Tab-separated table of C-alpha atoms and ligand atoms in Angstrom:
chain	number	residue	atom	x	y	z
A	21	MET	CA	61.056	44.841	24.765
A	22	LEU	CA	62.461	48.310	25.371
A	23	LEU	CA	65.927	49.035	24.177
A	24	LEU	CA	68.388	52.012	24.776
A	25	SER	CA	70.397	52.354	21.633
A	26	ILE	CA	73.686	54.212	21.067
A	27	GLU	CA	75.369	55.487	17.859
A	28	THR	CA	78.661	57.426	17.884
A	29	THR	CA	80.575	55.938	14.878
A	30	CYS	CA	81.218	59.247	12.966
A	31	ASP	CA	79.885	62.756	13.538
A	32	GLU	CA	76.486	62.191	14.999
A	33	THR	CA	75.920	61.399	18.603
A	34	ALA	CA	72.437	59.745	18.683
A	35	VAL	CA	70.476	57.987	21.396
A	36	ALA	CA	67.240	56.197	20.728
A	37	VAL	CA	64.497	54.279	22.760
A	38	THR	CA	63.038	51.588	20.591
A	39	GLU	CA	60.306	48.885	21.474
A	40	ASN	CA	60.236	45.482	20.101
A	41	GLY	CA	62.575	46.450	17.076
A	42	ARG	CA	60.504	48.484	14.783
A	43	HIS	CA	58.538	50.893	17.014
A	44	VAL	CA	60.664	54.126	17.850
A	45	ARG	CA	59.735	55.852	21.072
A	46	THR	CA	62.262	58.462	20.624
A	47	ASP	CA	65.411	59.218	18.293
A	48	GLN	CA	67.558	61.992	19.715
A	49	ILE	CA	70.392	63.125	17.334
A	50	PHE	CA	73.002	65.745	17.980
A	51	SER	CA	74.819	66.533	14.653
A	52	GLN	CA	78.476	67.577	14.881
A	53	ALA	CA	78.433	68.825	11.226
A	54	ASP	CA	78.904	72.473	12.295
A	55	LEU	CA	82.110	71.647	14.300
A	56	HIS	CA	83.604	70.040	11.421
A	57	ALA	CA	82.469	72.220	8.591
A	58	VAL	CA	85.232	74.731	9.087
A	59	TYR	CA	87.776	71.909	8.489
A	60	GLY	CA	85.885	70.682	5.440
A	61	GLY	CA	85.801	67.161	6.692
A	62	VAL	CA	85.425	65.258	10.074
A	63	VAL	CA	88.229	65.639	12.593
A	64	PRO	CA	88.352	62.441	14.548
A	65	GLU	CA	89.806	63.961	17.771
A	66	ILE	CA	86.954	66.694	17.805
A	67	ALA	CA	84.253	63.956	17.012
A	68	SER	CA	85.459	61.874	20.002
A	69	ARG	CA	85.434	64.794	22.497
A	70	SER	CA	81.931	66.059	21.345
A	71	HIS	CA	80.607	62.543	21.917
A	72	VAL	CA	81.825	62.576	25.474
A	73	GLU	CA	80.249	65.970	25.970
A	74	VAL	CA	76.879	65.252	24.840
A	75	ILE	CA	76.191	61.411	25.138
A	76	SER	CA	75.082	61.504	28.955
A	77	LEU	CA	72.823	64.505	28.435
A	78	LEU	CA	71.379	62.880	25.206
A	79	ALA	CA	70.572	59.650	26.977
A	80	ASP	CA	68.870	61.240	29.810
A	81	ARG	CA	66.838	63.229	27.315
A	82	ALA	CA	66.003	59.984	25.327
A	83	VAL	CA	64.639	58.387	28.412
A	84	ALA	CA	62.534	61.358	29.367
A	85	ALA	CA	61.233	61.839	25.619
A	86	ALA	CA	60.359	58.174	25.690
A	87	GLY	CA	58.086	58.654	28.724
A	88	ILE	CA	59.713	55.933	30.653
A	89	SER	CA	62.007	55.411	33.688
A	90	LYS	CA	65.381	53.910	33.333
A	91	SER	CA	64.409	50.968	35.011
A	92	GLN	CA	61.952	49.951	32.292
A	93	LEU	CA	64.847	49.466	29.910
A	94	GLU	CA	65.550	45.852	29.136
A	95	GLY	CA	68.823	46.083	27.007
A	96	VAL	CA	71.265	48.455	25.602
A	97	ALA	CA	72.386	48.122	22.006
A	98	VAL	CA	75.438	50.014	20.582
A	99	SER	CA	76.931	50.392	17.254
A	100	TYR	CA	80.494	48.665	17.962
A	101	ALA	CA	81.872	48.890	14.376
A	102	PRO	CA	82.935	50.292	11.845
A	103	GLY	CA	83.898	53.893	12.362
A	104	LEU	CA	86.516	56.297	13.788
A	105	ILE	CA	87.805	54.148	16.610
A	106	GLY	CA	88.020	57.054	19.084
A	107	ALA	CA	84.295	57.855	18.309
A	108	VAL	CA	83.069	54.366	18.474
A	109	LEU	CA	84.902	53.829	21.574
A	110	VAL	CA	82.799	56.574	23.615
A	111	GLY	CA	79.522	54.881	22.601
A	112	VAL	CA	80.751	51.430	23.544
A	113	ASN	CA	82.073	52.600	26.728
A	114	PHE	CA	78.934	54.528	27.662
A	115	ALA	CA	76.738	51.483	26.539
A	116	LYS	CA	78.899	49.036	28.839
A	117	SER	CA	78.501	51.229	31.736
A	118	ALA	CA	74.705	51.675	31.204
A	119	ALA	CA	74.096	47.988	30.639
A	120	LEU	CA	76.179	47.117	33.861
A	121	ALA	CA	74.473	49.870	35.835
A	122	LEU	CA	70.970	48.876	34.686
A	123	GLY	CA	71.778	45.120	35.046
A	124	VAL	CA	70.515	44.529	31.236
A	125	PRO	CA	72.060	42.758	28.353
A	126	LEU	CA	74.563	44.740	26.035
A	127	ILE	CA	73.929	44.108	22.453
A	128	PRO	CA	76.639	44.985	19.950
A	129	VAL	CA	75.321	46.168	16.393
A	130	HIS	CA	77.287	46.423	13.154
A	131	HIS	CA	76.815	49.936	11.956
A	132	ILE	CA	75.911	48.749	8.535
A	133	ARG	CA	73.409	46.247	9.620
A	134	GLY	CA	71.793	49.116	11.632
A	135	HIS	CA	71.614	51.219	8.241
A	136	ILE	CA	69.927	48.206	6.910
A	137	ALA	CA	67.621	47.897	9.553
A	138	ALA	CA	66.494	51.549	9.121
A	139	ASN	CA	64.166	49.946	6.222
A	140	TYR	CA	62.410	47.834	8.827
A	141	ILE	CA	61.378	50.925	10.774
A	142	ALA	CA	59.992	52.833	7.595
A	143	PHE	CA	58.437	49.693	6.128
A	144	PRO	CA	56.764	47.392	8.758
A	145	GLU	CA	56.093	44.846	6.029
A	146	LEU	CA	59.825	44.315	5.032
A	147	GLU	CA	61.105	41.019	5.890
A	148	PRO	CA	64.482	39.156	4.736
A	149	PRO	CA	65.410	37.966	2.187
A	150	PHE	CA	65.988	40.915	0.252
A	151	LEU	CA	69.004	42.753	-1.401
A	152	CYS	CA	70.313	45.953	0.020
A	153	LEU	CA	72.634	48.583	-1.314
A	154	ALA	CA	74.303	50.172	1.602
A	155	ILE	CA	75.865	53.775	0.884
A	156	SER	CA	77.232	55.952	3.292
A	157	GLY	CA	80.048	58.432	3.882
A	158	GLY	CA	82.328	55.559	4.788
A	159	ASN	CA	80.951	52.445	3.287
A	160	THR	CA	79.415	51.205	0.018
A	161	LEU	CA	78.282	47.558	-0.276
A	162	LEU	CA	75.870	45.199	-1.947
A	163	VAL	CA	74.491	43.057	0.629
A	164	ASP	CA	72.439	39.645	0.198
A	165	VAL	CA	70.263	39.847	3.537
A	166	ARG	CA	69.318	36.263	3.900
A	167	GLY	CA	68.061	36.835	7.391
A	168	TYR	CA	67.822	39.539	10.123
A	169	THR	CA	71.327	38.255	11.256
A	170	ASP	CA	72.550	36.353	8.252
A	171	MET	CA	74.059	38.514	5.453
A	172	ARG	CA	76.527	37.980	2.711
A	173	ILE	CA	78.479	40.901	0.938
A	174	LEU	CA	77.970	40.441	-2.967
A	175	GLY	CA	80.364	43.476	-3.840
A	176	GLN	CA	81.606	46.504	-2.223
A	177	THR	CA	83.767	49.522	-3.193
A	178	LEU	CA	87.522	48.756	-3.425
A	179	ASP	CA	88.528	52.332	-2.622
A	180	ASP	CA	86.455	55.325	-1.477
A	181	ALA	CA	82.726	55.058	-0.413
A	182	ALA	CA	80.041	56.924	-2.672
A	183	GLY	CA	79.425	59.425	0.109
A	184	GLU	CA	83.435	60.146	0.238
A	185	CYS	CA	83.443	60.785	-3.442
A	186	PHE	CA	80.567	63.262	-2.947
A	187	ASP	CA	82.235	65.051	0.097
A	188	LYS	CA	85.899	65.225	-1.350
A	189	THR	CA	84.673	66.620	-4.707
A	190	ALA	CA	82.315	69.157	-2.912
A	191	ARG	CA	85.146	70.484	-0.911
A	192	VAL	CA	87.407	71.064	-3.851
A	193	LEU	CA	84.391	72.640	-5.756
A	194	GLY	CA	84.072	75.029	-2.697
A	195	LEU	CA	81.023	73.594	-1.251
A	196	PRO	CA	80.110	73.334	2.384
A	197	TYR	CA	80.633	69.995	4.416
A	198	PRO	CA	79.112	67.465	4.189
A	199	GLY	CA	79.067	67.870	0.399
A	200	GLY	CA	76.341	65.225	-0.680
A	201	ALA	CA	73.321	67.367	-0.014
A	202	PRO	CA	74.778	70.522	-1.603
A	203	ILE	CA	75.900	68.883	-4.703
A	204	ASP	CA	72.510	67.197	-4.775
A	205	ARG	CA	70.822	70.776	-4.625
A	206	LEU	CA	73.172	72.047	-7.219
A	207	ALA	CA	72.422	69.309	-9.738
A	208	GLN	CA	68.804	70.078	-9.770
A	209	SER	CA	69.607	73.081	-12.240
A	210	GLY	CA	72.223	71.325	-14.132
A	211	ARG	CA	72.503	69.219	-17.306
A	212	ASP	CA	73.501	65.676	-16.596
A	213	ASP	CA	75.410	65.182	-19.842
A	214	ALA	CA	77.463	68.553	-19.409
A	215	TYR	CA	80.625	66.490	-18.517
A	216	ALA	CA	81.713	63.136	-19.404
A	217	LEU	CA	82.887	61.338	-16.406
A	218	PRO	CA	84.808	57.935	-16.155
A	219	HIS	CA	82.806	54.928	-15.001
A	220	PRO	CA	85.685	52.971	-13.181
A	221	VAL	CA	85.326	49.206	-13.388
A	222	ALA	CA	86.759	47.177	-10.373
A	223	GLY	CA	88.449	43.914	-10.759
A	224	ASP	CA	86.640	40.638	-11.499
A	225	ASN	CA	83.658	40.745	-9.242
A	226	PRO	CA	80.708	42.533	-11.441
A	227	TYR	CA	79.189	43.763	-8.085
A	228	ASP	CA	82.435	45.527	-6.886
A	229	MET	CA	82.699	49.165	-7.212
A	230	SER	CA	85.397	51.954	-7.279
A	231	PHE	CA	85.030	55.610	-6.706
A	232	SER	CA	88.358	57.029	-6.341
A	233	GLY	CA	88.897	57.414	-10.089
A	234	LEU	CA	85.738	59.282	-10.504
A	235	LYS	CA	86.677	61.627	-7.342
A	236	THR	CA	90.193	62.210	-9.067
A	237	ALA	CA	88.486	63.116	-12.410
A	238	VAL	CA	86.385	65.583	-10.941
A	239	ILE	CA	88.990	67.309	-8.819
A	240	ASN	CA	91.399	67.340	-11.977
A	241	LEU	CA	88.638	68.985	-13.928
A	242	ALA	CA	88.168	71.814	-11.083
A	243	HIS	CA	92.091	72.366	-10.952
A	244	HIS	CA	92.367	72.394	-14.705
A	245	ALA	CA	89.638	74.961	-14.968
A	246	LYS	CA	91.265	77.099	-12.100
A	247	GLN	CA	94.693	77.179	-13.792
A	248	THR	CA	93.338	77.961	-17.359
A	249	GLY	CA	90.831	80.453	-16.056
A	250	THR	CA	87.963	78.484	-17.740
A	251	PRO	CA	84.711	78.801	-16.149
A	252	LEU	CA	83.171	75.730	-14.609
A	253	ASP	CA	79.609	74.788	-15.282
A	254	MET	CA	78.915	73.962	-11.484
A	255	PRO	CA	75.239	72.767	-11.680
A	256	GLY	CA	76.407	70.810	-14.731
A	257	LEU	CA	79.420	69.145	-13.035
A	258	ALA	CA	77.162	68.385	-9.998
A	259	ALA	CA	74.543	66.776	-12.167
A	260	SER	CA	77.165	64.873	-14.355
A	261	LEU	CA	78.414	63.496	-11.017
A	262	CYS	CA	75.261	62.372	-9.485
A	263	ARG	CA	74.170	60.713	-12.663
A	264	THR	CA	77.662	58.706	-12.976
A	265	VAL	CA	77.488	57.633	-9.420
A	266	SER	CA	73.860	56.847	-9.732
A	267	GLU	CA	74.555	54.701	-12.919
A	268	MET	CA	77.350	52.868	-11.147
A	269	LEU	CA	75.248	51.926	-8.233
A	270	VAL	CA	71.860	51.275	-9.831
A	271	GLY	CA	73.395	48.955	-12.828
A	272	ARG	CA	75.131	46.792	-10.460
A	273	THR	CA	72.258	46.621	-7.843
A	274	MET	CA	69.766	45.687	-10.686
A	275	ALA	CA	72.314	43.076	-11.996
A	276	ALA	CA	72.506	41.493	-8.552
A	277	SER	CA	68.661	41.729	-8.138
A	278	ARG	CA	68.222	39.696	-11.239
A	279	ALA	CA	70.869	37.238	-10.080
A	280	LEU	CA	69.142	36.635	-6.546
A	281	GLY	CA	65.738	36.626	-7.597
A	282	TYR	CA	64.117	38.192	-4.330
A	283	GLY	CA	62.139	40.851	-6.257
A	284	LYS	CA	62.852	43.063	-3.108
A	285	ILE	CA	65.572	45.964	-3.240
A	286	ALA	CA	66.370	48.144	-0.198
A	287	VAL	CA	68.633	51.197	-0.228
A	288	ALA	CA	70.300	52.434	2.981
A	289	GLY	CA	72.800	54.945	4.373
A	290	GLY	CA	73.033	58.815	4.166
A	291	VAL	CA	73.818	58.776	0.177
A	292	ALA	CA	70.348	57.048	-0.183
A	293	ALA	CA	69.113	60.619	0.345
A	294	ASN	CA	70.377	61.636	-3.055
A	295	SER	CA	67.459	62.694	-5.342
A	296	ARG	CA	68.873	61.305	-8.546
A	297	ILE	CA	69.823	58.037	-6.966
A	298	ARG	CA	66.260	57.799	-5.473
A	299	ARG	CA	64.648	58.650	-8.971
A	300	ASP	CA	66.775	56.079	-11.005
A	301	PHE	CA	66.157	53.366	-8.406
A	302	ALA	CA	62.485	53.980	-8.648
A	303	GLN	CA	62.460	53.935	-12.546
A	304	ALA	CA	64.865	50.845	-12.649
A	305	ALA	CA	62.782	49.011	-9.965
A	306	GLU	CA	59.533	49.521	-11.682
A	307	ALA	CA	61.071	48.450	-15.149
A	308	ALA	CA	62.051	45.292	-13.444
A	309	GLY	CA	58.877	44.691	-11.577
A	310	ASP	CA	60.867	44.743	-8.244
A	311	ARG	CA	59.616	46.127	-4.928
A	312	LEU	CA	61.988	49.082	-3.862
A	313	PHE	CA	62.410	50.155	-0.212
A	314	VAL	CA	64.037	53.520	0.364
A	315	PRO	CA	63.755	54.842	3.665
A	316	PRO	CA	62.702	58.663	4.488
A	317	LEU	CA	65.491	61.312	4.801
A	318	ASN	CA	65.668	61.172	8.589
A	319	LEU	CA	66.280	57.426	8.502
A	320	CYS	CA	69.023	57.632	5.569
A	321	GLY	CA	71.707	59.382	7.667
A	322	ASP	CA	73.200	58.030	11.048
A	323	ASN	CA	70.634	57.700	13.795
A	324	ALA	CA	70.234	55.373	16.834
A	325	ALA	CA	66.834	54.075	16.087
A	326	MET	CA	68.131	51.802	13.391
A	327	ILE	CA	70.747	50.490	15.965
A	328	GLY	CA	67.871	49.773	18.437
A	329	CYS	CA	65.925	48.008	15.728
A	330	GLN	CA	68.723	45.693	14.416
A	331	GLY	CA	69.663	45.455	18.171
A	332	TYR	CA	66.364	43.630	18.774
A	333	TYR	CA	66.922	41.140	16.281
A	334	GLU	CA	70.609	40.533	17.312
A	335	PHE	CA	69.184	39.905	20.868
A	336	LEU	CA	66.725	37.218	19.544
A	337	ALA	CA	69.433	35.623	17.816
A	338	GLY	CA	71.447	35.434	21.112
A	339	ASN	CA	73.948	38.024	20.090
A	340	THR	CA	74.783	39.802	23.314
A	341	ALA	CA	78.215	40.847	24.619
A	342	GLY	CA	80.138	40.916	27.837
A	343	PRO	CA	81.898	43.860	29.372
A	344	ASP	CA	84.999	42.722	27.389
A	345	LEU	CA	83.182	44.249	24.140
A	346	ASN	CA	85.607	46.060	21.935
A	347	ALA	CA	85.164	48.877	19.415
A	348	TYR	CA	86.554	48.383	15.749
A	349	ALA	CA	87.507	50.702	13.050
A	350	SER	CA	86.565	48.036	10.698
A	351	ARG	CA	84.798	44.669	11.016
A	352	PRO	CA	82.909	42.262	8.541
A	353	ILE	CA	79.457	42.714	8.318
B	405	KG4	O1	75.023	57.436	6.693
B	405	KG4	P1	75.645	58.715	6.870
B	405	KG4	O2	74.771	59.858	7.610
B	405	KG4	O3	76.976	58.437	7.735
B	405	KG4	C1	77.900	57.410	7.484
B	405	KG4	O4	77.489	56.342	8.015
B	405	KG4	O5	78.877	57.544	6.747
B	405	KG4	O6	76.164	59.270	5.354
B	405	KG4	C2	76.887	60.543	5.310
B	405	KG4	C3	77.027	60.652	3.793
B	405	KG4	C4	78.022	61.633	3.574
B	405	KG4	O7	79.013	61.409	2.724
B	405	KG4	C5	77.048	62.799	3.067
B	405	KG4	O8	77.553	63.617	1.951
B	405	KG4	C6	76.015	61.862	2.368
B	405	KG4	O9	75.863	60.860	3.225
B	405	KG4	N1	74.712	62.446	1.805
B	405	KG4	C7	74.244	62.781	0.584
B	405	KG4	C8	73.280	63.297	0.490
B	405	KG4	N2	72.845	63.665	1.962
B	405	KG4	C9	73.769	62.970	2.643
B	405	KG4	N3	75.012	62.289	-0.613
B	405	KG4	C10	74.313	62.527	-1.776
B	405	KG4	N4	73.222	63.098	-1.788
B	405	KG4	C11	72.726	63.692	-0.658
B	405	KG4	N5	71.298	64.214	-0.940
């Protein structure tokens, strides 16, 4: 089944053509990162406008790169939630029009389900059930993936996402946006015990997380250093932050894995690109005897191939939508 898939939930406009879920014919991505960099974060209005400007072009390019004609497409999958509402609306409206014009089913895909599905593309042998930690710029959650379209949230952040913690601290430290990768690079030359950072505990659910206290602690450290003229050990701070975030994520994930007993752990989302987190997961999974699935870097961040992949399984489960499909800023997985 050939699907056209659309992703516009944040600052990447992406269109892919996938075949029977896991085979990617083409994955076209236009990143807006440069447009937002000067502001130090995503400006929703600019994001929406840029999606409008490039989406038709990108869709034409995707069909050409896939080596097919539009009439061969058998469905249109779209990320309909969660995300910046104006940005999501652009993708949803484009997908509705395309599905109507082509006379094919419209398939709504939850963005986080898409991130999880990136693992199906990278690992053809992976099948549910498994445990997945989804860590991105806007979401951080531990998911029991019982089936392709049957998921249960075990725990989640009660405030900021892990990516937000990296992005906001990076901005205060004068690093470019998005800040996760620059912090990761800086951390390579730093000592991870240079600063003692807090490990906030979040409520009664042992799988819930909290990152806003950690973010505030790093920002306060930076402000204090500036006010007192004390030099900051930037690589050390970056390494200490990566270590703390990693410990918070890996500890909870391994505890959930023991409780579930699937023996299979997947990690997904932009923050899964972090080298410290990847290394710590590799060590922890090996020690526990669990199989670990972490997608390559190009499938960690936002892309449309993952939406096409999950869209295939949503279609098989009968999850299609009519022209009244709406976009949502937040929506349960
Ligand atoms: O999945 P994604 O592309 O977009 C969302 O769906 O949110 O994730 C973007 C997030 C940003 O917060 C970015 O700073 C973070 O992923 N990120 C990283 C790294 N590369 C990207 N965070 C930590 N280490 C990295 N190497």
